[in-house]
XYZ file of C-alpha atoms in Angstrom:
683
model
C 10.305 -23.175 74.108
C 7.115 -21.523 75.238
C 4.938 -23.557 77.551
C 2.298 -25.581 75.752
C -0.216 -25.295 78.573
C -2.674 -22.475 78.103
C -3.426 -22.289 81.826
C 0.085 -21.118 82.755
C 0.112 -17.966 80.599
C 0.180 -14.565 82.290
C -3.093 -12.801 82.896
C -4.005 -10.717 79.855
C -4.583 -6.999 80.139
C -8.068 -5.667 79.453
C -6.956 -2.078 78.950
C -9.398 -0.715 76.392
C -7.034 1.945 75.087
C -4.952 -0.838 73.554
C -7.835 -2.258 71.573
C -8.560 0.414 68.957
C -6.042 0.600 66.123
C -7.190 3.913 64.715
C -7.101 5.743 68.029
C -3.547 4.773 68.957
C -0.964 7.454 69.641
C 2.747 7.053 68.985
C 4.476 4.837 71.513
C 7.965 3.761 72.270
C 7.037 0.241 71.227
C 7.016 1.118 67.556
C 3.492 2.296 66.687
C 3.456 5.346 64.425
C 1.482 8.475 65.155
C -2.056 7.920 63.905
C -4.452 10.889 63.885
C -7.721 10.475 65.769
C -10.636 9.260 63.688
C -14.231 8.256 64.161
C -14.652 5.513 66.768
C -14.497 2.008 65.377
C -16.300 -1.054 66.748
C -14.478 -2.479 69.714
C -12.447 -5.611 69.226
C -14.165 -8.855 70.093
C -11.776 -9.523 72.955
C -13.653 -6.796 74.862
C -17.198 -7.466 76.077
C -19.573 -6.123 73.422
C -23.013 -4.802 74.282
C -24.408 -5.557 70.843
C -23.472 -8.248 68.358
C -24.365 -8.285 64.687
C -26.082 -11.488 63.659
C -26.731 -10.726 59.986
C -23.333 -12.027 58.875
C -22.090 -15.591 59.142
C -18.599 -14.791 57.888
C -16.194 -12.097 59.023
C -12.936 -10.652 57.776
C -10.014 -8.721 59.212
C -8.092 -6.208 57.112
C -6.219 -2.934 57.504
C -4.122 -1.124 54.918
C -1.868 0.017 57.789
C -0.116 -3.365 57.550
C 1.182 -2.256 54.142
C 3.548 0.193 55.865
C 5.975 -2.700 56.396
C 7.933 -2.573 53.140
C 11.386 -3.056 51.649
C 13.110 -0.102 50.005
C 14.757 -2.422 47.458
C 11.613 -4.349 46.606
C 10.754 -7.805 47.932
C 8.451 -10.720 47.105
C 6.716 -10.296 50.506
C 5.307 -7.005 49.270
C 2.534 -4.812 50.696
C 0.296 -5.401 47.681
C -0.202 -9.012 48.722
C -3.052 -8.056 51.031
C -4.461 -5.178 48.984
C -4.788 -7.403 45.903
C -6.708 -9.963 47.922
C -8.986 -7.327 49.418
C -9.595 -5.763 46.009
C -10.534 -9.023 44.275
C -12.895 -9.940 47.107
C -14.525 -6.539 46.805
C -14.788 -6.761 43.006
C -16.543 -10.121 43.313
C -19.044 -8.895 45.936
C -17.557 -11.054 48.682
C -16.741 -8.194 51.065
C -20.379 -7.059 51.065
C -21.387 -10.488 52.377
C -18.858 -10.437 55.247
C -18.770 -8.644 58.570
C -15.772 -6.374 59.053
C -14.156 -7.397 62.325
C -12.184 -4.843 64.362
C -8.415 -5.165 64.186
C -5.941 -4.134 66.858
C -2.360 -4.781 67.922
C -1.393 -7.919 69.771
C -0.823 -7.333 73.469
C 2.544 -8.108 74.989
C 0.926 -10.626 77.330
C -0.669 -12.397 74.377
C 2.577 -12.601 72.416
C 4.356 -14.005 75.466
C 2.038 -17.017 75.412
C 4.245 -18.176 72.527
C 7.316 -15.934 72.309
C 10.065 -14.901 74.693
C 10.400 -11.433 76.175
C 13.700 -11.112 74.295
C 12.011 -11.602 70.905
C 9.236 -9.140 71.805
C 11.802 -6.503 72.710
C 13.879 -7.240 69.611
C 10.925 -6.754 67.252
C 9.646 -3.587 68.932
C 13.115 -2.046 68.849
C 12.965 -2.007 65.054
C 10.822 1.148 65.114
C 13.867 3.242 65.940
C 15.967 2.088 62.972
C 17.268 4.760 60.628
C 17.923 4.207 56.936
C 21.614 3.825 57.756
C 20.815 1.268 60.482
C 18.760 -0.726 57.992
C 21.575 -0.662 55.436
C 24.176 -1.673 58.032
C 22.075 -4.593 59.302
C 20.942 -5.852 55.895
C 23.323 -8.816 55.840
C 22.212 -9.916 59.312
C 18.537 -9.869 58.410
C 19.169 -11.491 55.029
C 20.592 -14.486 56.888
C 17.259 -14.690 58.717
C 15.322 -14.217 55.448
C 13.893 -10.942 56.739
C 13.744 -7.297 55.799
C 12.930 -4.564 58.303
C 11.418 -1.094 58.330
C 10.542 1.364 61.111
C 6.877 0.393 60.641
C 7.614 -3.336 60.918
C 6.713 -3.619 64.643
C 3.352 -1.942 64.143
C 2.461 -4.082 61.111
C 3.588 -7.276 62.862
C 1.525 -6.416 65.933
C -1.528 -5.686 63.785
C -1.061 -8.923 61.858
C -0.983 -11.010 65.026
C -3.809 -9.051 66.617
C -5.926 -9.445 63.509
C -5.679 -13.242 63.583
C -6.532 -13.173 67.295
C -9.661 -11.117 66.650
C -10.755 -13.320 63.746
C -10.273 -16.440 65.878
C -12.105 -15.016 68.887
C -15.021 -13.906 66.728
C -15.436 -17.483 65.483
C -14.800 -19.062 68.882
C -17.428 -16.845 70.541
C -20.019 -17.436 67.861
C -20.122 -13.888 66.499
C -19.439 -15.371 63.066
C -19.152 -18.961 61.895
C -16.046 -18.428 59.809
C -13.476 -15.676 59.284
C -10.662 -14.694 56.924
C -7.718 -12.750 58.359
C -6.133 -10.869 55.432
C -2.913 -9.973 57.222
C 0.815 -9.505 56.759
C 3.611 -10.015 57.592
C 3.065 -13.795 57.809
C 3.872 -15.715 60.959
C 4.318 -19.479 60.754
C 8.147 -19.419 60.601
C 8.521 -17.247 63.729
C 9.801 -19.467 66.536
C 9.400 -18.803 70.257
C 12.830 -17.152 70.435
C 13.527 -16.018 66.874
C 11.976 -14.136 63.971
C 12.746 -15.549 60.526
C 11.403 -16.346 57.067
C 9.486 -13.071 56.520
C 7.794 -13.683 59.921
C 8.094 -11.705 63.178
C 5.314 -13.001 65.457
C 3.634 -16.365 65.012
C 0.123 -15.092 64.351
C -1.715 -18.415 64.283
C 0.059 -19.868 67.325
C -0.680 -16.794 69.436
C -4.306 -16.809 68.322
C -4.694 -20.503 69.209
C -3.283 -19.884 72.705
C -5.571 -16.888 73.271
C -8.647 -18.831 72.156
C -7.800 -21.634 74.554
C -7.297 -19.163 77.377
C -10.347 -16.974 76.834
C -12.996 -19.350 75.493
C -14.276 -22.856 76.083
C -12.660 -24.160 72.878
C -9.591 -26.219 73.763
C -8.905 -28.662 70.931
C -7.548 -26.799 67.896
C -6.429 -28.084 64.495
C -3.907 -25.947 62.621
C -3.681 -27.018 58.983
C -0.715 -25.438 57.213
C -0.756 -25.723 53.420
C 1.928 -23.079 52.832
C 4.590 -24.569 50.555
C 7.153 -24.079 53.353
C 7.087 -26.013 56.610
C 5.729 -23.961 59.499
C 8.619 -24.677 61.813
C 7.592 -21.983 64.294
C 4.044 -23.271 64.669
C 5.129 -26.876 65.066
C 7.711 -25.893 67.676
C 5.166 -23.849 69.656
C 2.980 -26.929 70.161
C 5.504 -29.745 69.892
C 4.672 -31.146 73.342
C 1.012 -30.043 73.418
C -1.728 -32.643 72.734
C -4.461 -29.976 72.657
C -3.247 -28.598 69.309
C -2.935 -30.829 66.256
C -0.524 -29.375 63.701
C -0.625 -30.774 60.146
C 1.639 -29.405 57.431
C 1.912 -30.178 53.713
C 5.140 -28.700 52.355
C 8.115 -29.083 50.051
C 10.850 -30.806 51.993
C 13.273 -32.390 49.537
C 15.273 -34.179 52.187
C 15.493 -31.071 54.357
C 17.038 -28.958 51.585
C 14.049 -26.668 51.054
C 13.436 -23.698 53.365
C 13.422 -23.659 56.374
C 15.806 -26.612 55.904
C 16.770 -29.329 58.346
C 15.002 -32.432 59.653
C 12.273 -30.692 61.708
C 9.795 -30.912 58.829
C 10.361 -34.606 58.158
C 7.634 -37.217 58.483
C 9.310 -38.650 61.587
C 9.111 -35.296 63.408
C 5.870 -36.166 65.217
C 6.038 -34.338 68.555
C 7.433 -35.145 71.962
C 6.186 -36.064 75.412
C 2.398 -35.704 75.666
C 2.414 -34.077 72.231
C 3.792 -37.164 70.468
C 1.649 -37.828 67.391
C 0.141 -34.340 67.330
C 2.624 -33.024 64.754
C 1.928 -34.450 61.296
C 4.234 -33.602 58.405
C 3.493 -34.519 54.794
C 6.881 -33.647 53.237
C 6.882 -33.527 49.447
C 10.162 -34.857 48.037
C 10.153 -32.622 44.969
C 8.614 -29.546 43.386
C 5.682 -29.628 41.013
C 2.981 -31.014 43.307
C -0.571 -30.252 42.228
C -4.244 -30.692 43.033
C -4.269 -34.475 42.767
C -1.377 -34.801 45.212
C -2.800 -32.434 47.813
C -6.315 -33.828 47.640
C -5.070 -37.411 47.944
C -3.117 -36.353 51.044
C -6.286 -34.818 52.456
C -8.318 -37.943 51.776
C -5.772 -40.417 53.114
C -4.010 -38.497 55.912
C -5.458 -35.117 56.847
C -9.152 -35.901 57.151
C -8.890 -39.316 58.861
C -6.582 -37.846 61.539
C -8.681 -34.695 61.879
C -11.873 -36.708 62.338
C -10.250 -38.789 65.065
C -8.893 -35.662 66.772
C -12.316 -33.954 66.550
C -11.228 -30.310 66.902
C -13.307 -27.526 68.445
C -11.802 -25.022 65.992
C -9.880 -25.233 62.709
C -7.317 -22.602 61.731
C -5.787 -22.719 58.257
C -2.297 -21.284 57.884
C -3.204 -20.312 54.351
C -0.056 -19.664 52.419
C -0.705 -19.603 48.670
C 2.860 -20.159 47.498
C 2.076 -23.702 46.345
C -0.268 -22.111 43.805
C 0.227 -22.386 40.073
C 2.336 -19.416 38.981
C 4.284 -18.864 42.211
C 7.962 -18.951 41.259
C 9.087 -19.438 44.844
C 6.943 -22.507 45.498
C 7.122 -24.039 41.989
C 4.002 -26.130 42.549
C 0.699 -26.315 40.701
C -2.231 -26.111 43.118
C -5.167 -24.409 41.405
C -7.759 -22.121 42.986
C -10.195 -25.017 42.660
C -7.745 -27.230 44.556
C -7.617 -24.759 47.447
C -11.409 -24.571 47.336
C -11.766 -28.335 47.727
C -9.328 -28.444 50.634
C -11.192 -25.601 52.357
C -14.487 -27.376 51.789
C -13.218 -30.527 53.454
C -11.903 -28.606 56.447
C -15.222 -26.760 56.746
C -16.871 -30.048 57.670
C -14.907 -30.175 60.929
C -15.505 -28.441 64.274
C -19.146 -27.736 63.491
C -17.990 -25.423 60.696
C -15.909 -23.152 62.958
C -13.071 -22.147 60.636
C -10.482 -19.365 60.536
C -8.381 -18.720 57.426
C -5.195 -16.776 58.213
C -2.998 -15.584 55.370
C 0.611 -16.771 55.427
C 2.810 -16.801 52.302
C 2.144 -16.550 48.577
C 4.156 -14.213 46.381
C 2.589 -14.178 42.911
C -0.035 -11.446 43.137
C -2.314 -12.960 40.504
C -2.120 -16.432 42.030
C -2.620 -15.294 45.610
C -5.643 -13.184 44.628
C -7.325 -15.953 42.625
C -6.621 -18.556 45.301
C -7.887 -16.345 48.123
C -11.067 -15.641 46.154
C -11.692 -19.362 45.671
C -11.222 -20.016 49.381
C -13.468 -17.099 50.336
C -16.275 -18.366 48.141
C -16.190 -21.669 50.031
C -16.140 -19.838 53.349
C -19.236 -17.946 52.177
C -21.048 -21.209 51.545
C -20.513 -21.989 47.868
C -19.568 -25.453 46.688
C -16.125 -25.973 45.176
C -15.930 -26.028 41.377
C -15.575 -29.300 39.549
C -12.038 -30.547 39.073
C -10.948 -32.453 35.983
C -10.065 -36.133 36.428
C -6.986 -36.312 38.627
C -4.216 -38.814 39.182
C -1.682 -38.262 41.942
C 2.005 -38.440 41.082
C 4.102 -41.429 42.013
C 6.192 -39.273 44.369
C 3.106 -38.041 46.205
C 1.538 -41.499 46.461
C 4.738 -42.938 47.900
C 5.085 -40.051 50.385
C 1.490 -40.399 51.563
C 1.955 -44.111 52.121
C 5.117 -43.519 54.157
C 3.378 -40.845 56.251
C 0.486 -43.249 56.868
C 2.967 -45.886 58.039
C 4.535 -43.411 60.471
C 1.366 -41.772 61.778
C -0.561 -45.039 62.135
C 1.487 -45.527 65.308
C -0.595 -42.726 66.855
C -3.907 -42.624 64.928
C -6.307 -45.564 64.635
C -8.102 -44.036 61.667
C -5.090 -44.395 59.393
C -4.860 -47.528 57.280
C -1.443 -47.752 55.588
C -2.674 -50.566 53.350
C -5.297 -48.241 51.878
C -2.518 -45.784 50.981
C -0.145 -48.340 49.487
C 0.792 -47.637 45.849
C -1.015 -49.917 43.397
C 1.692 -50.630 40.827
C 1.134 -54.375 41.204
C -2.462 -54.297 39.924
C -2.457 -51.170 37.775
C -2.159 -53.074 34.481
C -5.168 -55.310 35.190
C -7.364 -52.787 37.017
C -10.564 -51.325 35.519
C -11.861 -48.045 36.907
C -15.366 -47.914 38.352
C -16.497 -45.209 35.867
C -15.492 -47.494 32.997
C -17.592 -50.320 34.456
C -20.557 -47.999 34.922
C -20.250 -46.714 31.361
C -20.285 -50.261 29.998
C -23.360 -51.097 32.059
C -25.209 -47.944 31.020
C -24.348 -48.454 27.364
C -25.828 -51.948 27.549
C -28.952 -50.676 29.353
C -29.611 -47.862 26.850
C -29.366 -50.298 23.945
C -31.534 -52.962 25.597
C -34.251 -50.590 26.875
C -34.385 -47.962 24.127
C -32.338 -49.263 21.237
C -29.881 -46.374 21.749
C -26.535 -46.550 19.992
C -23.144 -45.017 20.696
C -22.415 -41.807 18.813
C -18.887 -41.946 17.368
C -16.497 -39.079 18.029
C -13.807 -38.151 15.538
C -11.612 -35.876 17.672
C -8.797 -37.757 19.419
C -8.992 -35.493 22.466
C -12.758 -36.033 22.766
C -12.414 -39.785 22.281
C -9.979 -39.930 25.200
C -12.435 -38.134 27.463
C -15.899 -39.133 26.270
C -15.625 -42.462 24.462
C -18.837 -44.503 24.955
C -20.468 -41.603 26.821
C -22.728 -40.252 24.044
C -25.750 -42.232 22.831
C -28.747 -41.524 20.610
C -32.049 -43.144 19.710
C -32.309 -44.764 16.257
C -34.601 -42.015 14.943
C -32.220 -39.159 15.751
C -31.589 -38.268 12.100
C -35.257 -38.217 10.994
C -37.241 -37.057 14.017
C -38.130 -33.366 14.018
C -38.202 -33.277 17.830
C -35.031 -33.878 19.835
C -34.287 -33.855 23.579
C -30.598 -33.320 24.390
C -29.878 -34.394 27.964
C -26.471 -33.424 29.429
C -25.554 -34.927 32.774
C -22.867 -36.750 34.726
C -22.886 -40.320 35.977
C -25.764 -41.187 38.226
C -25.236 -41.234 41.973
C -23.296 -44.239 43.202
C -24.848 -45.189 46.530
C -22.192 -47.101 48.444
C -22.408 -48.729 51.864
C -19.076 -48.745 53.680
C -17.670 -51.032 56.325
C -16.032 -47.919 57.798
C -15.934 -44.265 56.837
C -12.260 -44.324 57.721
C -11.073 -47.271 55.609
C -13.778 -46.760 52.925
C -14.045 -50.521 52.276
C -17.163 -51.084 50.154
C -19.943 -53.570 50.919
C -20.588 -54.425 47.317
C -23.859 -56.284 47.844
C -25.400 -53.161 49.430
C -24.168 -50.665 46.828
C -25.916 -49.549 43.667
C -26.145 -46.909 40.936
C -29.007 -44.401 41.027
C -29.630 -43.206 37.446
C -32.055 -40.275 37.228
C -31.990 -40.334 33.422
C -34.146 -43.473 33.184
C -37.398 -41.665 33.924
C -36.744 -38.815 31.512
C -35.617 -41.130 28.710
C -38.603 -43.435 29.122
C -41.050 -40.524 29.077
C -39.404 -38.933 26.023
C -39.647 -42.155 24.055
C -43.328 -42.616 24.946
C -43.907 -39.113 23.558
C -42.170 -40.011 20.322
C -39.193 -37.715 20.850
C -35.665 -38.525 19.730
C -33.026 -38.377 22.469
C -29.331 -37.493 22.497
C -27.869 -38.549 25.856
C -24.526 -36.943 26.789
C -22.518 -37.925 29.853
C -20.232 -34.887 30.277
C -18.023 -36.467 32.950
C -14.567 -36.591 31.309
C -12.497 -39.643 32.121
C -8.813 -39.358 33.133
C -6.585 -38.469 30.221
C -2.875 -38.036 29.433
C -1.749 -34.497 30.121
C 0.151 -34.479 26.861
C -3.018 -34.293 24.776
C -5.338 -31.422 25.544
C -8.106 -29.598 23.765
C -6.950 -26.363 22.205
C -7.606 -23.126 24.055
C -10.091 -24.595 26.553
C -10.566 -26.460 29.797
C -14.319 -26.587 29.098
C -14.442 -30.233 28.062
C -18.190 -30.596 28.577
C -18.849 -27.547 26.444
C -16.427 -28.807 23.803
C -18.226 -32.127 23.370
C -21.615 -30.389 23.236
C -20.429 -28.015 20.497
C -18.903 -30.929 18.577
C -22.171 -32.861 18.693
C -24.162 -29.797 17.685
C -21.959 -29.044 14.683
C -21.430 -32.592 13.453
C -24.732 -34.300 14.255
C -27.616 -32.125 15.451
C -27.265 -29.589 12.646
C -27.364 -32.440 10.107
C -30.547 -34.004 11.469
C -34.172 -33.126 10.705
C -34.641 -31.794 14.224
C -36.169 -28.328 14.263
C -37.698 -28.519 17.709
C -34.936 -29.087 20.238
C -35.008 -28.932 24.049
C -31.774 -28.740 26.055
C -31.840 -30.302 29.528
C -28.871 -29.922 31.887
C -28.563 -31.667 35.241
C -25.848 -30.739 37.742
C -22.522 -30.186 35.926
C -24.355 -30.758 32.650
C -25.874 -27.271 33.034
C -22.500 -25.638 32.396
C -22.052 -27.710 29.235
C -25.512 -26.675 27.989
C -24.841 -22.995 28.652
C -21.458 -23.252 26.928
C -23.187 -24.605 23.817
C -25.750 -21.789 23.884
C -23.028 -19.180 24.222
C -20.845 -20.567 21.432
C -23.593 -21.367 18.912
C -26.075 -18.606 19.692
C -27.562 -18.062 16.221
C -28.353 -21.689 15.388
C -29.445 -22.462 18.952
C -31.974 -19.604 18.988
C -33.351 -20.894 15.676
C -33.817 -24.536 16.673
C -34.040 -24.750 20.472
C -37.514 -24.249 21.907
C -36.698 -24.635 25.582
C -33.841 -24.881 28.098
C -34.040 -26.677 31.440
C -31.397 -26.319 34.157
C -31.609 -28.501 37.268
C -29.076 -26.985 39.647
C -27.858 -28.249 43.024
C -27.983 -26.309 46.263
C -24.501 -24.791 46.097
C -24.147 -24.055 42.389
C -25.229 -20.782 40.842
C -27.134 -21.234 37.551
C -25.402 -19.408 34.719
C -26.868 -17.234 31.981
C -25.540 -16.197 28.565
C -22.878 -13.525 28.812
C -24.333 -11.629 25.871
C -26.714 -8.967 27.190
C -28.467 -8.619 23.826
C -30.842 -10.911 21.904
C -29.364 -14.119 23.302
C -30.013 -13.073 26.912
C -33.601 -12.099 25.998
C -34.153 -15.378 24.168
C -32.844 -17.363 27.132
C -35.023 -15.389 29.554
C -38.165 -16.198 27.557
C -37.450 -19.862 26.825
C -35.924 -21.376 29.955
C -36.712 -22.674 33.402
C -34.319 -23.214 36.305
C -35.074 -25.692 39.077
C -33.260 -25.271 42.372
C -33.673 -26.362 45.993
C -35.952 -24.181 48.122
C -32.995 -22.915 50.180
C -30.859 -21.935 47.183
C -28.935 -18.683 47.523
C -30.315 -17.358 44.224
C -33.460 -16.294 46.078
C -31.310 -13.910 48.115
C -29.421 -12.548 45.110
C -31.801 -10.337 43.171
C -29.189 -9.561 40.518
C -28.717 -13.234 39.604
C -32.405 -14.046 40.033
C -33.548 -11.437 37.516
C -31.380 -12.916 34.760
C -33.510 -16.072 34.653
C -37.025 -16.139 33.235
C -38.557 -18.767 35.498
C -36.920 -20.065 38.654
C -38.785 -22.819 40.474
C -37.998 -23.985 43.975
C -38.377 -27.598 45.017
C -38.295 -28.820 48.591
C -35.352 -31.145 47.989
C -31.604 -30.556 48.251
C -30.004 -33.718 46.906
C -29.443 -33.272 43.138
C -30.470 -36.830 42.257
C -33.770 -36.491 44.139
C -34.259 -32.915 42.956
C -34.657 -33.882 39.302
C -36.852 -36.871 40.148
C -39.173 -34.756 42.280
C -39.319 -32.045 39.601
C -39.823 -34.499 36.714
C -43.586 -33.873 36.262
C -42.938 -30.152 35.936
C -40.037 -30.714 33.534
C -42.194 -32.956 31.379
C -44.967 -30.369 31.393
C -42.586 -27.577 30.372
C -41.129 -29.646 27.511
C -44.582 -30.639 26.258
C -45.718 -27.029 26.441
C -42.707 -25.789 24.454
C -42.908 -28.491 21.806
C -46.579 -28.642 21.000
C -50.204 -28.138 21.913
C -50.185 -30.775 24.636
C -51.237 -29.649 28.102
C -48.471 -27.626 29.670
C -47.599 -26.644 33.187
C -50.343 -25.524 35.533
C -48.412 -22.437 36.636
C -47.164 -23.975 39.855
C -43.602 -24.889 40.647
C -42.556 -28.350 39.446
C -43.070 -30.897 42.202
């Protein structure tokens, strides 16, 4: 096994002619002839005289890695990286990222992890003829590999690309980076290539970062559906690298097979406890399972380890739609995991592509991850409940790893079958309290829902004032639960100090003001409660929009209200915009104003229709965002909104409170002759 100490590696060459991919000539080591081209920026492993500071995120990509291909077709296909690059470009992500130079891994770098014999074996592939490939097909099939004369060059570029992405982050040239590379690497062991992998890209990059920079403590989080046996083996006795893997295991019967990926495979010698395996016992794991594992295992251990750099071995074969992985992680699930990891190491994060073999799934998942890397917040997930198999596995892992990590509390991970029948969820308690408050303070009553699917999700979450049927003026307020401010005994165990915890409900001020003005109010909590997967709304996952449309069709349209104002706060904005989009004609007739109060990391939406509806929205809406919101740097999005006001507040709950005078002024101005806004931003 390669030495785990970064100080014992051979001195690395600084020969500049090895650093520029596009200027390479054919060599005996497998690189193809590449014609000279215009000089490219030097790789970051060479001293640079100038550094770009305009970009906070970088990426590594070269279509030359697509030369590695299988003549008979293969799931590890060249289009894996081109599809990712294309979707990032189509969604304007590439324009926001710095292109980092890519080059081939040096022999001395590869030998920090791999043996000389493996290096020679991979480079020798460049001389294979078609007959050689056919004759050796059975041998490479046993290793789960296919080979091509361009394989050495692509494998060297793939490893070199992850090195350059990691060095760029480690040296502060960018804060985060995405290495869009292939072939993958996490199965490649120190002495053997296997599992579509030739060089262990992430392991080599981690060693080089430790050797060339001041960053020494590195977390490698591997969410590929297969266990990264090569990465774990490279650092099995090394306490400076924490390796955490979530993967299908199934008793060692899922690739790469054997006991090395079990929960008891925790490292050896000084590295004992620095290998953490979360081995799923069956297929079908989804967002709830992965996120619970992050909350109970990954993040507590990572916080205690306190890495200087985080590298994600980002295989997307656990994604929904991947036939090889047969799991159900959504793009939003990957986004949430990335967001959690971004909170570590001062935000220094490298995403390195590993597996993922459904082109649609890998593209959508990579886009979701990239948006988080670029600073967006993850999208809202529906209510989630982890499977029994996942909950049991997480508890067993906590029992095992608590031998090495103080932050883990196995009792907090223990399955709750004993109390499940008598337990009441916190949202249900809060709903009951709020229902009682609305009735006591404003005489508001619950609005009944007739749809079984809506009842399951929104029962007791819609209330109206008694005059809703007769009042000509109606305020519809769509929001989530208020902020639950909780004081914890410990951020690790998350035990709540109940006497110091409370609910902050921003709706109280708006409701009280509306009633003093004589307006009717329809209050809609669009947070859907957990529901059985067997009963779903038809043709939609837009549950907030569905309940808003239902209320509009079955109640609002039957009332006397002809002057309506829609107010959305946080996730309620999406529900409001969904209503506007789906009921454009009647909305434009009755609604006099639209208010969106949007958090720092959410982009306010506009109607998709570029015709009369878009014009109507532009003339009758205001959007309130924090002063540092990205919309002020996106002229295309900014111009779609009529009035965008900035408020010097970033927390959503405080944002609406601070902007309340301006919101009240806008509503009064739209509904009647009362004094309107003074032209300044709401404050």
